[in-house]
Coordinates of C-alpha atoms in Angstrom, one line a residue:
Chain A
M1 CA -12.5 -24.3 -39.8
N2 CA -11.6 -25.0 -36.2
V3 CA -10.6 -22.0 -34.1
L4 CA -9.7 -24.2 -31.2
E5 CA -8.2 -27.7 -31.3
I6 CA -7.3 -29.5 -28.2
K7 CA -5.5 -32.8 -28.7
D8 CA -5.3 -35.3 -25.9
I9 CA -4.1 -33.0 -23.2
Y10 CA -3.1 -34.1 -19.7
K11 CA -2.5 -32.0 -16.6
S12 CA -1.7 -33.0 -13.0
F13 CA -1.0 -31.0 -9.9
G14 CA 1.4 -33.2 -7.9
D15 CA -0.3 -36.5 -7.5
L16 CA -3.6 -35.2 -8.6
N17 CA -4.5 -35.9 -12.2
V18 CA -6.9 -33.2 -13.2
L19 CA -7.1 -33.7 -16.9
N20 CA -6.8 -37.2 -18.3
G21 CA -6.7 -37.0 -22.0
I22 CA -9.1 -34.3 -23.3
S23 CA -9.7 -33.7 -26.9
L24 CA -12.0 -31.0 -28.2
N25 CA -12.5 -29.0 -31.4
V26 CA -14.4 -25.8 -31.6
A27 CA -15.4 -24.5 -35.0
E28 CA -15.6 -20.9 -36.1
G29 CA -18.8 -19.3 -34.9
E30 CA -19.6 -22.2 -32.6
V31 CA -20.6 -21.8 -28.9
V32 CA -19.6 -24.6 -26.7
A33 CA -20.7 -24.9 -23.0
V34 CA -18.7 -26.9 -20.6
I35 CA -20.6 -28.3 -17.6
G36 CA -19.9 -30.7 -14.9
P37 CA -19.4 -31.1 -11.1
S38 CA -16.8 -29.0 -9.2
G39 CA -13.4 -30.5 -9.3
G40 CA -14.2 -32.2 -12.6
G41 CA -11.5 -30.3 -14.5
K42 CA -13.6 -27.7 -16.3
S43 CA -11.7 -24.7 -15.1
T44 CA -8.4 -26.4 -15.5
L45 CA -9.2 -27.1 -19.1
L46 CA -10.0 -23.5 -19.6
R47 CA -6.8 -22.4 -17.8
C48 CA -4.7 -24.7 -19.9
A49 CA -6.3 -23.4 -23.1
T50 CA -5.6 -19.8 -22.0
T51 CA -1.9 -20.5 -21.1
L52 CA -2.5 -19.8 -17.4
E53 CA -1.5 -23.4 -16.7
T54 CA 1.1 -25.4 -18.7
I55 CA -0.1 -28.8 -20.0
D56 CA 1.9 -31.9 -19.2
K57 CA 1.1 -33.7 -22.5
G58 CA -0.8 -33.0 -25.7
E59 CA -1.3 -30.1 -27.9
I60 CA -3.5 -27.0 -28.2
S61 CA -4.0 -24.8 -31.3
I62 CA -5.8 -21.5 -31.3
G63 CA -6.3 -19.8 -34.6
G64 CA -3.8 -22.2 -36.2
V65 CA -1.0 -21.5 -33.7
T66 CA 0.0 -24.6 -31.8
F67 CA 1.6 -24.9 -28.4
S68 CA 2.5 -27.7 -26.2
S69 CA 4.0 -28.2 -22.7
H70 CA 6.8 -25.7 -23.0
P71 CA 5.8 -22.9 -25.4
D72 CA 8.4 -20.3 -26.1
K73 CA 7.8 -16.6 -25.4
K74 CA 7.0 -15.7 -29.0
T75 CA 4.4 -18.4 -29.3
L76 CA 2.8 -17.4 -26.0
Q77 CA 2.6 -13.8 -27.1
D78 CA 1.1 -14.9 -30.4
I79 CA -1.5 -17.2 -28.7
R80 CA -2.5 -14.5 -26.2
N81 CA -3.3 -12.1 -29.0
R82 CA -5.8 -14.6 -30.4
F83 CA -8.2 -15.2 -27.5
G84 CA -10.0 -13.3 -24.8
L85 CA -10.7 -14.6 -21.3
V86 CA -13.5 -13.5 -19.0
F87 CA -12.9 -14.5 -15.3
Q88 CA -15.3 -15.6 -12.7
N89 CA -14.4 -12.7 -10.5
F90 CA -13.7 -10.2 -13.3
N91 CA -10.2 -9.3 -12.3
L92 CA -10.6 -5.7 -13.6
F93 CA -7.7 -3.4 -12.8
P94 CA -9.1 -1.4 -9.8
H95 CA -6.8 1.6 -10.3
F96 CA -7.9 2.1 -13.9
S97 CA -11.1 3.7 -15.1
V98 CA -13.5 1.6 -17.2
R99 CA -12.0 3.2 -20.3
R100 CA -8.5 2.5 -19.3
N101 CA -9.3 -1.1 -18.4
I102 CA -10.4 -1.6 -22.0
T103 CA -7.8 0.5 -23.8
E104 CA -4.6 -0.2 -21.9
A105 CA -3.8 -3.4 -23.7
L106 CA -4.9 -1.9 -27.0
I107 CA -2.4 0.9 -26.6
H108 CA 0.5 -0.8 -25.0
V109 CA 0.3 -4.3 -26.4
H110 CA -1.5 -3.8 -29.7
K111 CA 0.1 -0.4 -30.4
K112 CA -3.1 1.3 -31.3
T113 CA -3.3 5.1 -31.0
K114 CA -5.2 6.6 -28.2
E115 CA -7.9 7.7 -30.7
E116 CA -8.3 4.2 -32.2
A117 CA -8.4 2.6 -28.8
D118 CA -11.0 5.1 -27.6
K119 CA -13.2 4.4 -30.6
I120 CA -13.0 0.7 -30.0
C121 CA -13.8 1.3 -26.3
D122 CA -16.8 3.5 -27.0
D123 CA -18.3 1.0 -29.5
L124 CA -17.9 -1.8 -27.0
L125 CA -19.4 0.1 -24.1
L126 CA -22.4 1.0 -26.3
K127 CA -22.9 -2.6 -27.0
M128 CA -22.7 -3.4 -23.3
G129 CA -25.2 -0.7 -22.5
M130 CA -22.6 1.1 -20.4
S131 CA -21.7 4.2 -22.4
D132 CA -22.3 6.4 -19.4
K133 CA -19.7 4.5 -17.3
A134 CA -16.5 5.1 -19.2
D135 CA -15.0 7.3 -16.5
E136 CA -16.2 5.3 -13.5
Y137 CA -13.9 3.1 -11.5
P138 CA -14.7 -0.6 -11.1
C139 CA -15.4 -0.3 -7.4
N140 CA -18.3 2.0 -8.2
L141 CA -20.0 -0.5 -10.5
S142 CA -22.2 -3.5 -9.6
G143 CA -20.9 -7.0 -10.2
G144 CA -22.9 -7.3 -13.3
Q145 CA -21.6 -4.1 -14.7
Q146 CA -18.0 -5.1 -13.8
Q147 CA -18.5 -8.4 -15.6
R148 CA -19.7 -6.6 -18.7
V149 CA -16.7 -4.3 -18.6
S150 CA -14.4 -7.3 -18.4
I151 CA -16.2 -8.8 -21.4
A152 CA -15.6 -5.6 -23.2
R153 CA -12.0 -5.7 -22.2
A154 CA -11.6 -9.2 -23.5
L155 CA -13.3 -8.3 -26.8
A156 CA -11.3 -5.1 -27.4
T157 CA -8.4 -6.9 -28.9
N158 CA -10.7 -8.5 -31.4
P159 CA -10.0 -12.1 -30.4
E160 CA -10.8 -15.2 -32.6
I161 CA -12.3 -17.0 -29.6
L162 CA -13.6 -15.9 -26.2
F163 CA -13.4 -18.1 -23.1
F164 CA -15.6 -17.6 -20.1
D165 CA -14.8 -19.1 -16.7
E166 CA -18.2 -19.3 -14.9
P167 CA -19.0 -15.7 -15.8
T168 CA -22.0 -15.4 -13.5
S169 CA -21.0 -17.5 -10.5
A170 CA -19.7 -14.5 -8.5
L171 CA -22.9 -12.5 -9.2
D172 CA -26.1 -12.1 -7.3
P173 CA -28.9 -13.8 -9.1
E174 CA -30.6 -10.6 -10.1
L175 CA -27.4 -9.4 -11.8
T176 CA -26.8 -12.4 -14.0
A177 CA -29.4 -11.5 -16.6
G178 CA -27.5 -8.5 -18.0
V179 CA -24.3 -10.6 -18.4
L180 CA -26.1 -13.5 -20.0
K181 CA -27.9 -11.2 -22.4
V182 CA -24.5 -9.8 -23.5
I183 CA -23.2 -13.4 -24.1
R184 CA -26.4 -14.3 -25.9
E185 CA -25.9 -11.3 -28.3
L186 CA -22.4 -12.3 -28.9
A187 CA -23.6 -15.8 -29.8
E188 CA -26.1 -14.3 -32.3
E189 CA -23.2 -12.4 -33.9
K190 CA -21.4 -15.8 -34.3
M191 CA -18.6 -15.1 -31.9
T192 CA -16.7 -18.3 -31.2
M193 CA -17.0 -19.0 -27.5
V194 CA -16.2 -21.7 -24.9
I195 CA -18.2 -21.1 -21.7
V196 CA -17.7 -23.0 -18.4
T197 CA -21.0 -22.5 -16.7
H198 CA -23.5 -23.8 -14.1
E199 CA -26.4 -22.1 -15.8
M200 CA -28.0 -25.1 -17.4
S201 CA -30.9 -23.4 -19.0
F202 CA -28.6 -20.7 -20.4
A203 CA -26.3 -23.4 -21.8
R204 CA -29.2 -25.2 -23.4
D205 CA -30.5 -22.0 -25.0
V206 CA -27.3 -20.4 -26.1
A207 CA -24.7 -23.1 -26.7
D208 CA -24.6 -25.2 -29.9
R209 CA -22.9 -28.0 -28.2
I210 CA -22.4 -29.0 -24.6
I211 CA -19.5 -30.9 -23.1
F212 CA -20.1 -32.7 -19.8
M213 CA -16.8 -33.2 -17.9
D214 CA -16.0 -35.2 -14.8
G215 CA -12.9 -36.8 -13.4
G216 CA -10.7 -35.0 -16.0
V217 CA -12.4 -36.6 -19.0
I218 CA -15.2 -35.7 -21.3
I219 CA -18.1 -38.1 -20.3
E220 CA -20.6 -37.0 -22.8
E221 CA -21.0 -34.3 -25.5
G222 CA -23.6 -33.4 -28.0
N223 CA -26.2 -31.0 -29.2
A224 CA -27.0 -28.6 -26.4
Y225 CA -30.7 -29.2 -26.3
D226 CA -30.5 -33.0 -26.6
L227 CA -27.8 -33.3 -23.9
I228 CA -29.7 -31.3 -21.4
T229 CA -33.1 -32.8 -22.1
S230 CA -32.2 -36.4 -22.7
P231 CA -28.7 -37.2 -21.5
K232 CA -27.5 -40.8 -22.3
N233 CA -24.7 -41.3 -19.8
E234 CA -25.7 -42.2 -16.2
R235 CA -23.3 -39.7 -14.7
T236 CA -24.7 -36.9 -16.9
K237 CA -28.2 -37.9 -15.8
A238 CA -27.2 -37.9 -12.1
F239 CA -25.6 -34.5 -12.5
L240 CA -28.4 -32.9 -14.4
A241 CA -31.0 -34.3 -12.0
G242 CA -29.5 -31.9 -9.4
Y243 CA -30.7 -28.9 -11.4
Chain B
M1 CA 17.4 38.0 20.5
D2 CA 20.9 37.4 19.4
L3 CA 20.9 34.1 21.3
I4 CA 17.8 32.9 19.4
I5 CA 19.4 33.8 16.0
T6 CA 22.7 32.1 16.9
T7 CA 20.9 29.0 18.1
A8 CA 18.7 28.9 15.1
S9 CA 21.5 29.4 12.6
Q10 CA 23.6 26.8 14.4
L11 CA 20.8 24.3 14.4
W12 CA 20.1 25.1 10.8
E13 CA 23.7 24.2 10.0
G14 CA 23.1 20.8 11.6
F15 CA 19.7 20.4 10.0
R16 CA 21.3 20.5 6.6
F17 CA 23.2 17.3 7.3
T18 CA 20.0 15.8 8.8
I19 CA 18.1 16.6 5.6
G20 CA 21.0 15.4 3.5
I21 CA 21.2 12.0 5.2
F22 CA 17.5 11.7 5.1
F23 CA 17.1 12.4 1.4
F24 CA 20.0 10.3 0.2
T25 CA 18.8 7.4 2.4
M26 CA 15.3 7.6 0.9
I27 CA 16.7 7.8 -2.7
F28 CA 18.9 4.7 -2.2
S29 CA 16.9 2.6 0.3
I30 CA 13.6 2.5 -1.6
P31 CA 14.8 1.0 -4.8
L32 CA 17.2 -1.2 -2.8
G33 CA 14.3 -2.3 -0.7
L34 CA 12.2 -3.1 -3.7
L35 CA 15.1 -5.1 -5.1
A36 CA 15.5 -6.9 -1.8
A37 CA 11.8 -7.6 -1.7
K38 CA 12.1 -9.2 -5.1
G39 CA 15.1 -11.2 -4.0
R40 CA 13.4 -12.4 -0.8
M41 CA 10.5 -13.7 -3.0
S42 CA 12.9 -15.3 -5.5
K43 CA 12.4 -18.9 -6.5
N44 CA 16.1 -19.3 -6.4
I45 CA 16.8 -20.6 -2.9
I46 CA 20.4 -19.2 -2.8
V47 CA 19.1 -15.7 -3.6
S48 CA 16.2 -15.8 -1.2
S49 CA 18.2 -17.2 1.7
L50 CA 20.9 -14.6 1.2
V51 CA 18.4 -11.8 1.2
R52 CA 16.6 -13.3 4.1
A53 CA 19.9 -13.4 6.1
Y54 CA 20.6 -9.8 5.1
I55 CA 17.2 -8.6 6.3
S56 CA 17.6 -10.6 9.5
I57 CA 21.0 -9.1 10.3
M58 CA 20.0 -5.6 9.5
R59 CA 16.9 -5.8 11.6
G60 CA 18.5 -7.8 14.4
T61 CA 21.5 -5.6 15.2
P62 CA 21.7 -2.0 16.3
L63 CA 21.8 0.6 13.6
M64 CA 24.5 2.4 15.5
L65 CA 26.7 -0.7 15.3
Q66 CA 26.1 -0.9 11.5
L67 CA 27.0 2.8 11.1
L68 CA 30.2 2.3 13.0
L69 CA 31.1 -0.8 11.0
V70 CA 30.5 0.9 7.6
F71 CA 32.7 3.8 8.8
F72 CA 35.5 2.0 10.5
G73 CA 35.3 -1.3 8.8
P74 CA 37.1 -0.4 5.5
Y75 CA 40.2 0.8 7.5
Y76 CA 40.3 -1.7 10.3
I77 CA 39.5 -4.7 8.2
F78 CA 41.0 -3.8 4.8
G79 CA 43.4 -1.0 5.6
I80 CA 41.7 1.4 3.2
K81 CA 42.6 5.0 4.0
T82 CA 39.0 6.3 4.0
G83 CA 40.0 9.8 5.0
D84 CA 40.9 10.6 1.4
I85 CA 37.6 9.4 -0.1
E86 CA 35.4 12.2 -1.2
I87 CA 32.5 12.3 -3.7
G88 CA 31.9 15.9 -4.8
P89 CA 31.3 17.9 -1.6
F90 CA 30.7 14.8 0.5
K91 CA 33.3 13.6 2.9
F92 CA 33.6 9.9 3.7
R93 CA 31.9 10.2 7.1
F94 CA 28.8 11.5 5.4
I95 CA 29.0 8.8 2.7
A96 CA 29.4 6.1 5.3
A97 CA 26.3 7.4 7.1
V98 CA 24.2 7.4 4.0
I99 CA 25.4 3.8 3.2
G100 CA 24.7 2.6 6.7
F101 CA 21.3 4.1 6.9
S102 CA 20.4 3.0 3.3
I103 CA 21.2 -0.7 3.8
N104 CA 19.5 -0.7 7.1
Y105 CA 16.3 1.0 5.9
A106 CA 16.3 -1.0 2.7
A107 CA 15.8 -4.1 4.9
Y108 CA 12.7 -2.6 6.6
F109 CA 11.3 -1.3 3.3
A110 CA 11.9 -4.7 1.7
E111 CA 9.6 -6.4 4.2
I112 CA 7.0 -3.7 3.8
F113 CA 7.1 -4.0 0.0
R114 CA 7.1 -7.8 0.1
G115 CA 3.9 -7.6 2.2
G116 CA 2.3 -5.3 -0.3
I117 CA 3.4 -7.3 -3.3
Q118 CA 2.2 -10.6 -1.8
S119 CA -1.1 -9.1 -0.9
M120 CA -1.9 -8.6 -4.6
P121 CA -4.5 -11.1 -5.8
K122 CA -3.2 -13.6 -8.4
G123 CA -6.0 -12.6 -10.7
Q124 CA -4.4 -9.3 -11.4
Y125 CA -1.3 -11.0 -12.8
E126 CA -3.4 -13.5 -14.8
A127 CA -5.7 -10.8 -16.3
A128 CA -2.6 -8.8 -17.4
Q129 CA -1.0 -12.0 -18.7
V130 CA -3.8 -13.1 -21.0
L131 CA -4.2 -9.5 -22.3
G132 CA -0.6 -9.9 -23.5
F133 CA 1.2 -7.5 -21.2
T134 CA 4.9 -8.3 -20.8
K135 CA 6.2 -9.0 -17.3
A136 CA 7.7 -5.5 -17.0
Q137 CA 4.4 -3.8 -18.2
T138 CA 2.4 -5.9 -15.7
Y139 CA 4.7 -5.0 -12.9
F140 CA 5.0 -1.2 -13.6
R141 CA 1.5 -0.6 -14.9
I142 CA -0.7 -3.0 -13.0
I143 CA 1.0 -4.2 -9.8
L144 CA 3.3 -1.5 -8.5
P145 CA 0.7 1.3 -8.6
Q146 CA -1.6 -0.8 -6.4
V147 CA 1.2 -1.9 -4.2
I148 CA 2.2 1.7 -3.5
K149 CA -1.3 2.4 -2.3
R150 CA -1.2 -0.6 0.0
V151 CA 2.2 0.1 1.5
L152 CA 2.0 3.8 1.9
P153 CA 0.9 3.9 5.6
A154 CA 3.6 1.5 6.7
A155 CA 6.3 3.2 4.5
T156 CA 5.3 6.6 5.9
N157 CA 5.8 5.2 9.4
E158 CA 9.3 4.0 8.4
T159 CA 10.1 7.4 6.8
I160 CA 9.2 9.3 10.0
T161 CA 11.4 7.0 12.0
L162 CA 14.2 7.6 9.7
V163 CA 14.0 11.4 10.3
K164 CA 14.5 10.8 14.0
D165 CA 17.1 8.1 13.5
T166 CA 19.4 10.5 11.6
S167 CA 20.4 11.7 15.0
L168 CA 22.5 8.5 15.3
A169 CA 24.9 10.0 12.7
Q170 CA 26.5 11.8 15.6
V171 CA 28.4 8.5 16.4
L172 CA 30.3 9.2 13.1
A173 CA 31.0 12.8 14.4
I174 CA 28.7 14.3 11.8
T175 CA 27.5 17.6 13.1
E176 CA 23.8 17.0 12.4
L177 CA 20.9 18.6 14.1
F178 CA 21.1 16.7 17.4
T179 CA 24.9 17.2 17.7
K180 CA 24.4 20.9 17.2
A181 CA 21.6 21.0 19.7
S182 CA 23.8 19.3 22.4
E183 CA 26.6 21.8 21.7
Q184 CA 24.4 24.8 22.1
A185 CA 22.7 23.3 25.1
S186 CA 25.9 22.9 27.0
K187 CA 27.2 26.3 25.8
Q188 CA 24.1 28.1 26.9
V189 CA 23.4 25.9 29.9
S190 CA 19.8 25.6 28.7
V191 CA 17.4 23.1 27.4
M192 CA 16.0 25.5 24.8
P193 CA 18.3 24.3 22.0
F194 CA 17.0 20.7 22.6
L195 CA 13.4 21.9 22.4
A196 CA 14.2 23.9 19.3
A197 CA 15.8 20.8 17.7
G198 CA 12.7 18.9 18.7
L199 CA 10.6 21.5 16.8
F200 CA 12.8 21.0 13.7
Y201 CA 12.3 17.2 13.7
Y202 CA 8.6 17.6 14.4
L203 CA 8.1 20.1 11.6
M204 CA 9.9 17.9 9.1
N205 CA 7.7 14.9 10.1
A206 CA 4.6 17.0 10.0
L207 CA 5.5 17.8 6.4
I208 CA 6.0 14.1 5.6
E209 CA 2.7 13.3 7.3
Y210 CA 1.0 16.0 5.2
I211 CA 2.4 14.7 2.0
S212 CA 1.5 11.1 2.8
N213 CA -2.1 12.0 3.8
H214 CA -2.4 14.0 0.6
A215 CA -1.1 11.0 -1.5
E216 CA -3.4 8.7 0.3
K217 CA -6.3 10.9 -0.5
K218 CA -5.3 11.1 -4.1
M219 CA -5.3 7.3 -4.3
S220 CA -8.6 6.9 -2.5
Y221 CA -10.6 7.0 -5.7
Y222 CA -10.5 3.2 -5.8
S223 CA -10.6 0.5 -3.3

């Protein structure tokens, strides 16, 4: 079963066509990495799938709920309850403790009790190796820790699919390992994920499939190992040669 | 000794009006300022231009003129007998002063709030949005608490200015602190009442500063 179905979507900002007919299916339990040069449309694709941008044409389904260029409020709410998004620069709420960052949406959007939410939070922090940080504020955490909290926040509402927008790009190299380890563990648990990344070796090892995007279209896609080690398209080759 | 007590009690009489104008102005001008900030940022060009004009006029003309207009305008322009208007214990001159100060200060607060709201990173809205928070939840739970921290120093500044500006209410013949001090000064042929009035203003502002510093400290747990 496909958790995510993207059908021929287009997106432009003014005269700039950023997405020029993208179609992509992601099956349950599959991990898809999206790679490609900056400005190639990777982040926009992710932002369209997560309703942060509205698409001009085409259709997107998440967990069987479909939306198009002008989704109504109810559809949007329904869609937003089905995915989680991890941002490049975390976007944690600085005035909330780690615990409240994770539980706020559970309590006020998903109407869980404080006890239920705390239980979910404690389990997730344990998984992230951050049980001792529940009462800390984001500004007292390292970038890697903040990113793990934001993964926990995205996971808390039990999404059907998790999107990552360059989850390690804002981190110092020595801090990326902890974040990548967490994502790797999620992959082993068969969490459905779409990851925009510049970490090629990580993409090769963790993803089932890799999409190479440039100029707002998918240039090449295939089995992660094959695409990284023996790309067929010239542009893919040129891009990967830089790594 | 008697003189000190009379002076103090006279000044206290006036100070009650000063405090009254101050509190009502704060109560009305802050929500009004927030609303005006929202209007100023509105995508609707008519709304945003109207609010922009309102702010421009309020900031660009003397507060004293605005007070006089609010007080005399209804009678001279519309022929409304304002002398009869009373709300509870409050006479029209007091109500006019509160309205005048409120619409003036709301304009200044609006710009302070707008600065604070616009300084919020877009990512905060986006994170809240994908987590499923409604617009109202996002605003009141995520954005506003952070905006308050950011605007507190500037808003405190404005608040302190308001305390001193209340002395302008004397143009509406309101016997506030400064009016009383002038009366006593000429009666006693002494500057002591002025100095005493200065002390009243200063103590009130010292209290505001203390509260503001305390609040700032309370919110310093994050950056």
